[in-house]
Amino acid sequence: MAKKQALLIFLVGVTVLGLAASNVASAAETVKIGFIGAYVGPALKMSKDAEQAAVLAVEKVNQAGGVLGRKIEMIIRDGGEKPELHARQAREMITQDKVLALFGGGASSCVLAASAVAKELKTPFLVSVGNSSAIVWENGHRYAFLFEPNSVMEGKAWVEWAAQQPWKSYAWIGPDYEWSRTTLKTFQDQMAAKGVKITMQKDLWHKLGETSFTSYIPILKASQAEVLFIGTWGSSLNALILQGLNAGLFEKMKAFGLISEDVAMSLGDKLPSGLYGFSRAEFTYFAEKYPAGKEFVDTFYKRFGIYPGGFSFCAYDSIIAYAEAIKKANSLEAEKVVDALKGLKFKGPRGERYIRAVDGQEDTPVCIGPRMFKKEYGFAVLDPVTIIPAEKTWISEDEAKAKRGKE
């Protein structure tokens, strides 16, 4: 009897151990990553575009066998417009969901809050929405990577372009927070450095997410500026353009700025033709230039019924780069993956890209040009496109090191 009981206990133990081992193996079958978006307010469309592109990139990687023989599983969370919520979501995904890397973003303040958590918990954060230069410079750290041109780079890109235009008197409108303050200051400083003398007739600052501009538009019209530099974005920009159009604002002055494809798509033929806009990746240009760009655009449109915006390209790149870094490191361990990301060269829908080792900034170009309505798309695209490469817009490696200080 004693032998039978001992044998029974042994068999039960073996079964339990077998189940435990099975559970461990099951848990190890996927590589979990976390995507934090801002699914309310002005960043909603940007977050959704980035998320959809990330989904396609994960599918692409998984179809090719995954990473180190494992499939990638992406967990999606909404951080809203609140930095503290982005930070909490980042912490919970890392500590509870056991994600190995974070992706996505939102307003720059939200990204910086989540980035602080990534630094504390030593987890790679590959950002594709929210592009304050502080993400990779002033508050940059070993685990932070940016797959968009940062705010200083975009400001300098506008300088490269605007310096060739005839305008000398400017007005500005933008949301009152760190990103837009940096963008305008960079623009003014760099125009002066180029020896281009401009006068800022009026600069107006509104609340982030504001959609009523009836009190701002008369002030802008009265400024007698030749051109309006628009730092407003998202749903706020839609409202500004429509209200400005109704009030005759664009009859009084030219306008350029953050008139992205997201805004053009949502406004369709209501967008005044010829406003000068930008993109982090103009889909018409990259679809024509690279086979991988065309494949991405076609796949995105077929799946979601819309064309990809610039944030879509950035998010797609971030997933592809992460997978390539794992392959290069031959490891999922964070420190080894981070080392592999620094200086990584990889191919995406924008051609061959490079992540600078000193600051984690991808060499992303900025696309600028007039937005012209195209019937075949149903909205205004950049035509023609001027490409401002990263080599003309990012600061030197020595400057980046000085800004980052001690990590």
CSV table of N, CA and C in Angstrom, one decimal, residues 61-172:
chain,number,residue,atom,x,y,z
A,61,VAL,N,6.3,40.6,-39.7
A,61,VAL,CA,7.4,39.9,-39.0
A,61,VAL,C,7.0,38.5,-38.6
A,62,ASN,N,5.8,38.3,-38.2
A,62,ASN,CA,5.3,37.0,-37.8
A,62,ASN,C,5.2,36.1,-39.0
A,63,GLN,N,4.8,36.6,-40.1
A,63,GLN,CA,4.7,35.8,-41.3
A,63,GLN,C,6.0,35.3,-41.8
A,64,ALA,N,7.1,36.1,-41.4
A,64,ALA,CA,8.4,35.7,-41.8
A,64,ALA,C,9.1,34.8,-40.8
A,65,GLY,N,8.3,34.3,-39.8
A,65,GLY,CA,8.8,33.4,-38.8
A,65,GLY,C,9.0,34.1,-37.4
A,66,GLY,N,8.6,35.3,-37.2
A,66,GLY,CA,8.7,36.0,-35.9
A,66,GLY,C,10.1,36.4,-35.6
A,67,VAL,N,10.4,36.4,-34.3
A,67,VAL,CA,11.8,36.8,-33.9
A,67,VAL,C,12.3,35.6,-33.0
A,68,LEU,N,13.5,35.1,-33.4
A,68,LEU,CA,14.1,34.0,-32.7
A,68,LEU,C,13.1,32.8,-32.6
A,69,GLY,N,12.3,32.6,-33.6
A,69,GLY,CA,11.3,31.5,-33.7
A,69,GLY,C,10.0,31.8,-32.9
A,70,ARG,N,9.9,33.0,-32.4
A,70,ARG,CA,8.6,33.3,-31.6
A,70,ARG,C,7.8,34.4,-32.3
A,71,LYS,N,6.5,34.3,-32.2
A,71,LYS,CA,5.6,35.3,-32.7
A,71,LYS,C,5.6,36.5,-31.8
A,72,ILE,N,5.4,37.7,-32.4
A,72,ILE,CA,5.2,38.9,-31.6
A,72,ILE,C,3.8,39.1,-31.3
A,73,GLU,N,3.5,39.4,-30.0
A,73,GLU,CA,2.1,39.7,-29.6
A,73,GLU,C,2.1,41.2,-29.1
A,74,MET,N,1.2,42.0,-29.7
A,74,MET,CA,1.2,43.4,-29.3
A,74,MET,C,-0.1,43.7,-28.4
A,75,ILE,N,0.2,44.2,-27.3
A,75,ILE,CA,-0.9,44.7,-26.4
A,75,ILE,C,-1.1,46.2,-26.5
A,76,ILE,N,-2.3,46.6,-26.6
A,76,ILE,CA,-2.6,48.0,-26.9
A,76,ILE,C,-3.3,48.6,-25.7
A,77,ARG,N,-2.9,49.8,-25.3
A,77,ARG,CA,-3.5,50.5,-24.2
A,77,ARG,C,-3.7,52.0,-24.6
A,78,ASP,N,-4.7,52.6,-24.0
A,78,ASP,CA,-5.1,54.0,-24.2
A,78,ASP,C,-4.6,54.8,-23.0
A,79,GLY,N,-3.7,55.7,-23.4
A,79,GLY,CA,-3.2,56.7,-22.3
A,79,GLY,C,-3.9,58.0,-22.3
A,80,GLY,N,-4.8,58.2,-23.3
A,80,GLY,CA,-5.6,59.5,-23.4
A,80,GLY,C,-4.6,60.6,-23.6
A,81,GLU,N,-5.0,61.8,-23.0
A,81,GLU,CA,-4.2,63.0,-23.1
A,81,GLU,C,-3.5,63.3,-21.8
A,82,LYS,N,-3.4,62.3,-20.9
A,82,LYS,CA,-2.9,62.5,-19.6
A,82,LYS,C,-1.5,61.9,-19.4
A,83,PRO,N,-0.5,62.7,-19.2
A,83,PRO,CA,0.9,62.1,-19.0
A,83,PRO,C,0.9,61.1,-17.9
A,84,GLU,N,0.2,61.3,-16.8
A,84,GLU,CA,0.2,60.3,-15.7
A,84,GLU,C,-0.4,59.0,-16.1
A,85,LEU,N,-1.4,59.0,-17.0
A,85,LEU,CA,-2.0,57.8,-17.5
A,85,LEU,C,-1.0,57.0,-18.4
A,86,HIS,N,-0.3,57.8,-19.2
A,86,HIS,CA,0.6,57.1,-20.1
A,86,HIS,C,1.7,56.4,-19.3
A,87,ALA,N,2.2,57.1,-18.2
A,87,ALA,CA,3.2,56.6,-17.3
A,87,ALA,C,2.6,55.3,-16.6
A,88,ARG,N,1.4,55.4,-16.2
A,88,ARG,CA,0.8,54.2,-15.5
A,88,ARG,C,0.7,53.0,-16.4
A,89,GLN,N,0.2,53.3,-17.6
A,89,GLN,CA,0.0,52.2,-18.6
A,89,GLN,C,1.4,51.6,-19.0
A,90,ALA,N,2.4,52.4,-19.1
A,90,ALA,CA,3.8,51.9,-19.3
A,90,ALA,C,4.2,51.0,-18.2
A,91,ARG,N,4.0,51.4,-17.0
A,91,ARG,CA,4.5,50.7,-15.8
A,91,ARG,C,3.7,49.3,-15.7
A,92,GLU,N,2.4,49.4,-15.9
A,92,GLU,CA,1.6,48.2,-15.8
A,92,GLU,C,1.9,47.2,-16.9
A,93,MET,N,2.1,47.6,-18.1
A,93,MET,CA,2.5,46.7,-19.2
A,93,MET,C,3.8,46.1,-19.0
A,94,ILE,N,4.8,46.8,-18.5
A,94,ILE,CA,6.1,46.3,-18.2
A,94,ILE,C,6.1,45.3,-17.0
A,95,THR,N,5.5,45.7,-15.9
A,95,THR,CA,5.5,44.9,-14.7
A,95,THR,C,4.5,43.8,-14.6
A,96,GLN,N,3.3,44.0,-15.2
A,96,GLN,CA,2.2,43.0,-15.1
A,96,GLN,C,2.1,42.2,-16.4
A,97,ASP,N,2.1,42.9,-17.5
A,97,ASP,CA,1.9,42.2,-18.8
A,97,ASP,C,3.2,41.6,-19.3
A,98,LYS,N,4.3,42.0,-18.7
A,98,LYS,CA,5.6,41.5,-19.1
A,98,LYS,C,6.0,41.8,-20.5
A,99,VAL,N,5.7,43.0,-21.0
A,99,VAL,CA,6.1,43.4,-22.3
A,99,VAL,C,7.6,43.6,-22.3
A,100,LEU,N,8.3,43.4,-23.4
A,100,LEU,CA,9.7,43.6,-23.5
A,100,LEU,C,10.1,44.9,-24.1
A,101,ALA,N,9.1,45.6,-24.7
A,101,ALA,CA,9.4,46.9,-25.3
A,101,ALA,C,8.1,47.7,-25.5
A,102,LEU,N,8.2,49.0,-25.5
A,102,LEU,CA,7.0,49.9,-25.6
A,102,LEU,C,7.1,50.6,-27.0
A,103,PHE,N,5.9,50.9,-27.5
A,103,PHE,CA,5.8,51.6,-28.8
A,103,PHE,C,4.7,52.6,-28.8
A,104,GLY,N,4.6,53.4,-29.8
A,104,GLY,CA,3.5,54.4,-29.9
A,104,GLY,C,3.8,55.7,-29.4
A,105,GLY,N,2.9,56.3,-28.6
A,105,GLY,CA,3.1,57.6,-28.0
A,105,GLY,C,1.8,58.4,-28.1
A,106,GLY,N,2.0,59.7,-28.0
A,106,GLY,CA,0.8,60.7,-28.0
A,106,GLY,C,1.4,62.1,-28.0
A,107,ALA,N,0.8,63.0,-27.3
A,107,ALA,CA,1.4,64.3,-27.1
A,107,ALA,C,2.8,64.2,-26.5
A,108,SER,N,3.7,65.1,-26.8
A,108,SER,CA,5.1,64.9,-26.3
A,108,SER,C,5.1,64.8,-24.8
A,109,SER,N,4.3,65.5,-24.1
A,109,SER,CA,4.3,65.5,-22.6
A,109,SER,C,4.0,64.1,-22.1
A,110,CYS,N,3.1,63.4,-22.8
A,110,CYS,CA,2.7,62.0,-22.5
A,110,CYS,C,3.8,61.1,-22.8
A,111,VAL,N,4.5,61.3,-23.9
A,111,VAL,CA,5.6,60.4,-24.3
A,111,VAL,C,6.7,60.6,-23.2
A,112,LEU,N,7.0,61.8,-22.8
A,112,LEU,CA,8.1,62.0,-21.8
A,112,LEU,C,7.8,61.3,-20.5
A,113,ALA,N,6.5,61.3,-20.1
A,113,ALA,CA,6.1,60.6,-18.9
A,113,ALA,C,6.3,59.1,-19.0
A,114,ALA,N,5.9,58.5,-20.1
A,114,ALA,CA,6.1,57.1,-20.3
A,114,ALA,C,7.6,56.8,-20.4
A,115,SER,N,8.3,57.7,-21.1
A,115,SER,CA,9.7,57.5,-21.3
A,115,SER,C,10.5,57.4,-20.0
A,116,ALA,N,10.1,58.2,-19.0
A,116,ALA,CA,10.7,58.2,-17.7
A,116,ALA,C,10.5,56.8,-17.0
A,117,VAL,N,9.4,56.2,-17.2
A,117,VAL,CA,9.1,54.9,-16.7
A,117,VAL,C,10.0,53.8,-17.4
A,118,ALA,N,10.1,54.0,-18.8
A,118,ALA,CA,10.9,53.1,-19.5
A,118,ALA,C,12.4,53.1,-19.1
A,119,LYS,N,12.8,54.3,-18.8
A,119,LYS,CA,14.2,54.5,-18.3
A,119,LYS,C,14.4,53.8,-16.9
A,120,GLU,N,13.4,54.0,-16.0
A,120,GLU,CA,13.5,53.5,-14.7
A,120,GLU,C,13.5,51.9,-14.8
A,121,LEU,N,12.7,51.4,-15.6
A,121,LEU,CA,12.5,49.9,-15.7
A,121,LEU,C,13.4,49.3,-16.8
A,122,LYS,N,14.2,50.1,-17.4
A,122,LYS,CA,15.2,49.6,-18.4
A,122,LYS,C,14.5,48.8,-19.5
A,123,THR,N,13.6,49.5,-20.1
A,123,THR,CA,12.8,48.9,-21.2
A,123,THR,C,12.8,49.7,-22.5
A,124,PRO,N,13.2,49.2,-23.6
A,124,PRO,CA,13.2,50.0,-24.9
A,124,PRO,C,11.8,50.6,-25.1
A,125,PHE,N,11.9,51.9,-25.5
A,125,PHE,CA,10.7,52.7,-25.9
A,125,PHE,C,10.9,53.2,-27.3
A,126,LEU,N,10.2,52.7,-28.3
A,126,LEU,CA,10.4,53.1,-29.7
A,126,LEU,C,9.2,54.0,-30.1
A,127,VAL,N,9.4,55.3,-30.1
A,127,VAL,CA,8.3,56.3,-30.2
A,127,VAL,C,8.0,56.6,-31.7
A,128,SER,N,6.7,56.7,-32.0
A,128,SER,CA,6.3,57.1,-33.3
A,128,SER,C,5.3,58.1,-33.4
A,129,VAL,N,4.7,58.5,-32.2
A,129,VAL,CA,3.8,59.7,-32.1
A,129,VAL,C,4.2,60.5,-30.9
A,130,GLY,N,4.4,61.8,-31.2
A,130,GLY,CA,5.0,62.7,-30.2
A,130,GLY,C,6.4,62.9,-30.5
A,131,ASN,N,6.9,64.1,-30.8
A,131,ASN,CA,8.3,64.2,-31.3
A,131,ASN,C,9.1,65.4,-30.7
A,132,SER,N,8.8,65.7,-29.5
A,132,SER,CA,9.6,66.8,-28.8
A,132,SER,C,11.1,66.3,-28.9
A,133,SER,N,12.0,67.3,-29.2
A,133,SER,CA,13.4,66.9,-29.2
A,133,SER,C,13.9,66.5,-27.8
A,134,ALA,N,13.1,66.8,-26.8
A,134,ALA,CA,13.5,66.4,-25.4
A,134,ALA,C,13.5,64.9,-25.3
A,135,ILE,N,12.7,64.2,-26.1
A,135,ILE,CA,12.6,62.7,-26.0
A,135,ILE,C,13.9,62.1,-26.2
A,136,VAL,N,14.7,62.6,-27.1
A,136,VAL,CA,16.0,62.0,-27.4
A,136,VAL,C,17.2,62.9,-27.0
A,137,TRP,N,16.9,64.2,-26.7
A,137,TRP,CA,18.0,65.0,-26.3
A,137,TRP,C,17.9,65.4,-24.8
A,138,GLU,N,17.3,66.5,-24.4
A,138,GLU,CA,17.3,66.9,-23.0
A,138,GLU,C,16.9,65.9,-22.0
A,139,ASN,N,15.9,65.1,-22.3
A,139,ASN,CA,15.4,64.0,-21.5
A,139,ASN,C,15.7,62.6,-22.1
A,140,GLY,N,16.6,62.6,-23.1
A,140,GLY,CA,16.9,61.4,-23.7
A,140,GLY,C,17.7,60.4,-22.8
A,141,HIS,N,17.6,59.1,-23.1
A,141,HIS,CA,18.3,58.1,-22.3
A,141,HIS,C,18.5,56.9,-23.1
A,142,ARG,N,19.2,56.0,-22.6
A,142,ARG,CA,19.7,54.8,-23.3
A,142,ARG,C,18.5,54.0,-24.0
A,143,TYR,N,17.4,54.0,-23.4
A,143,TYR,CA,16.3,53.1,-23.8
A,143,TYR,C,15.3,53.9,-24.8
A,144,ALA,N,15.4,55.1,-25.0
A,144,ALA,CA,14.5,55.9,-25.8
A,144,ALA,C,15.0,56.0,-27.3
A,145,PHE,N,14.1,55.8,-28.2
A,145,PHE,CA,14.3,55.9,-29.6
A,145,PHE,C,13.2,56.6,-30.3
A,146,LEU,N,13.5,57.5,-31.3
A,146,LEU,CA,12.5,58.3,-32.0
A,146,LEU,C,12.5,58.0,-33.5
A,147,PHE,N,11.3,57.6,-34.0
A,147,PHE,CA,11.2,57.3,-35.4
A,147,PHE,C,10.6,58.3,-36.3
A,148,GLU,N,10.5,59.5,-35.7
A,148,GLU,CA,10.0,60.7,-36.5
A,148,GLU,C,11.1,61.8,-36.4
A,149,PRO,N,11.1,62.7,-37.3
A,149,PRO,CA,12.0,63.9,-37.1
A,149,PRO,C,11.5,64.6,-35.9
A,150,ASN,N,12.4,64.9,-35.0
A,150,ASN,CA,12.0,65.6,-33.7
A,150,ASN,C,11.7,67.1,-34.0
A,151,SER,N,11.2,67.7,-33.0
A,151,SER,CA,10.6,69.1,-33.2
A,151,SER,C,11.7,70.1,-33.7
A,152,VAL,N,12.9,69.9,-33.2
A,152,VAL,CA,14.0,70.8,-33.7
A,152,VAL,C,14.3,70.5,-35.2
A,153,MET,N,14.3,69.2,-35.5
A,153,MET,CA,14.5,68.8,-36.9
A,153,MET,C,13.4,69.4,-37.8
A,154,GLU,N,12.2,69.3,-37.4
A,154,GLU,CA,11.1,69.8,-38.2
A,154,GLU,C,11.2,71.3,-38.3
A,155,GLY,N,11.5,72.0,-37.2
A,155,GLY,CA,11.7,73.4,-37.3
A,155,GLY,C,12.7,73.8,-38.2
A,156,LYS,N,13.8,73.1,-38.2
A,156,LYS,CA,14.9,73.4,-39.2
A,156,LYS,C,14.6,73.1,-40.6
A,157,ALA,N,13.7,72.0,-40.8
A,157,ALA,CA,13.2,71.7,-42.1
A,157,ALA,C,12.4,72.8,-42.7
A,158,TRP,N,11.5,73.4,-41.8
A,158,TRP,CA,10.7,74.5,-42.3
A,158,TRP,C,11.6,75.7,-42.7
A,159,VAL,N,12.7,75.9,-41.9
A,159,VAL,CA,13.6,76.9,-42.2
A,159,VAL,C,14.3,76.7,-43.6
A,160,GLU,N,14.7,75.5,-43.9
A,160,GLU,CA,15.4,75.2,-45.1
A,160,GLU,C,14.4,75.5,-46.3
A,161,TRP,N,13.1,75.2,-46.1
A,161,TRP,CA,12.1,75.5,-47.1
A,161,TRP,C,11.7,77.0,-47.2
A,162,ALA,N,11.4,77.5,-46.0
A,162,ALA,CA,10.9,78.9,-46.0
A,162,ALA,C,11.9,79.9,-46.4
A,163,ALA,N,13.2,79.6,-46.2
A,163,ALA,CA,14.3,80.5,-46.6
A,163,ALA,C,14.3,80.8,-48.1
A,164,GLN,N,13.7,79.9,-48.8
A,164,GLN,CA,13.6,80.0,-50.3
A,164,GLN,C,12.3,80.7,-50.7
A,165,GLN,N,11.4,81.0,-49.8
A,165,GLN,CA,10.2,81.7,-50.1
A,165,GLN,C,10.3,83.2,-50.0
A,166,PRO,N,9.4,84.0,-50.6
A,166,PRO,CA,9.6,85.4,-50.7
A,166,PRO,C,9.1,86.2,-49.4
A,167,TRP,N,8.4,85.5,-48.5
A,167,TRP,CA,7.7,86.1,-47.4
A,167,TRP,C,8.7,86.7,-46.3
A,168,LYS,N,8.4,87.8,-45.8
A,168,LYS,CA,9.3,88.5,-44.7
A,168,LYS,C,8.5,88.8,-43.5
A,169,SER,N,7.2,88.9,-43.6
A,169,SER,CA,6.4,89.2,-42.3
A,169,SER,C,5.5,88.0,-42.0
A,170,TYR,N,5.6,87.5,-40.8
A,170,TYR,CA,5.0,86.3,-40.4
A,170,TYR,C,4.0,86.5,-39.2
A,171,ALA,N,3.0,85.5,-39.1
A,171,ALA,CA,2.2,85.4,-37.9
A,171,ALA,C,2.3,83.9,-37.6
A,172,TRP,N,2.0,83.6,-36.3
A,172,TRP,CA,2.1,82.2,-35.8
A,172,TRP,C,0.8,81.9,-35.0
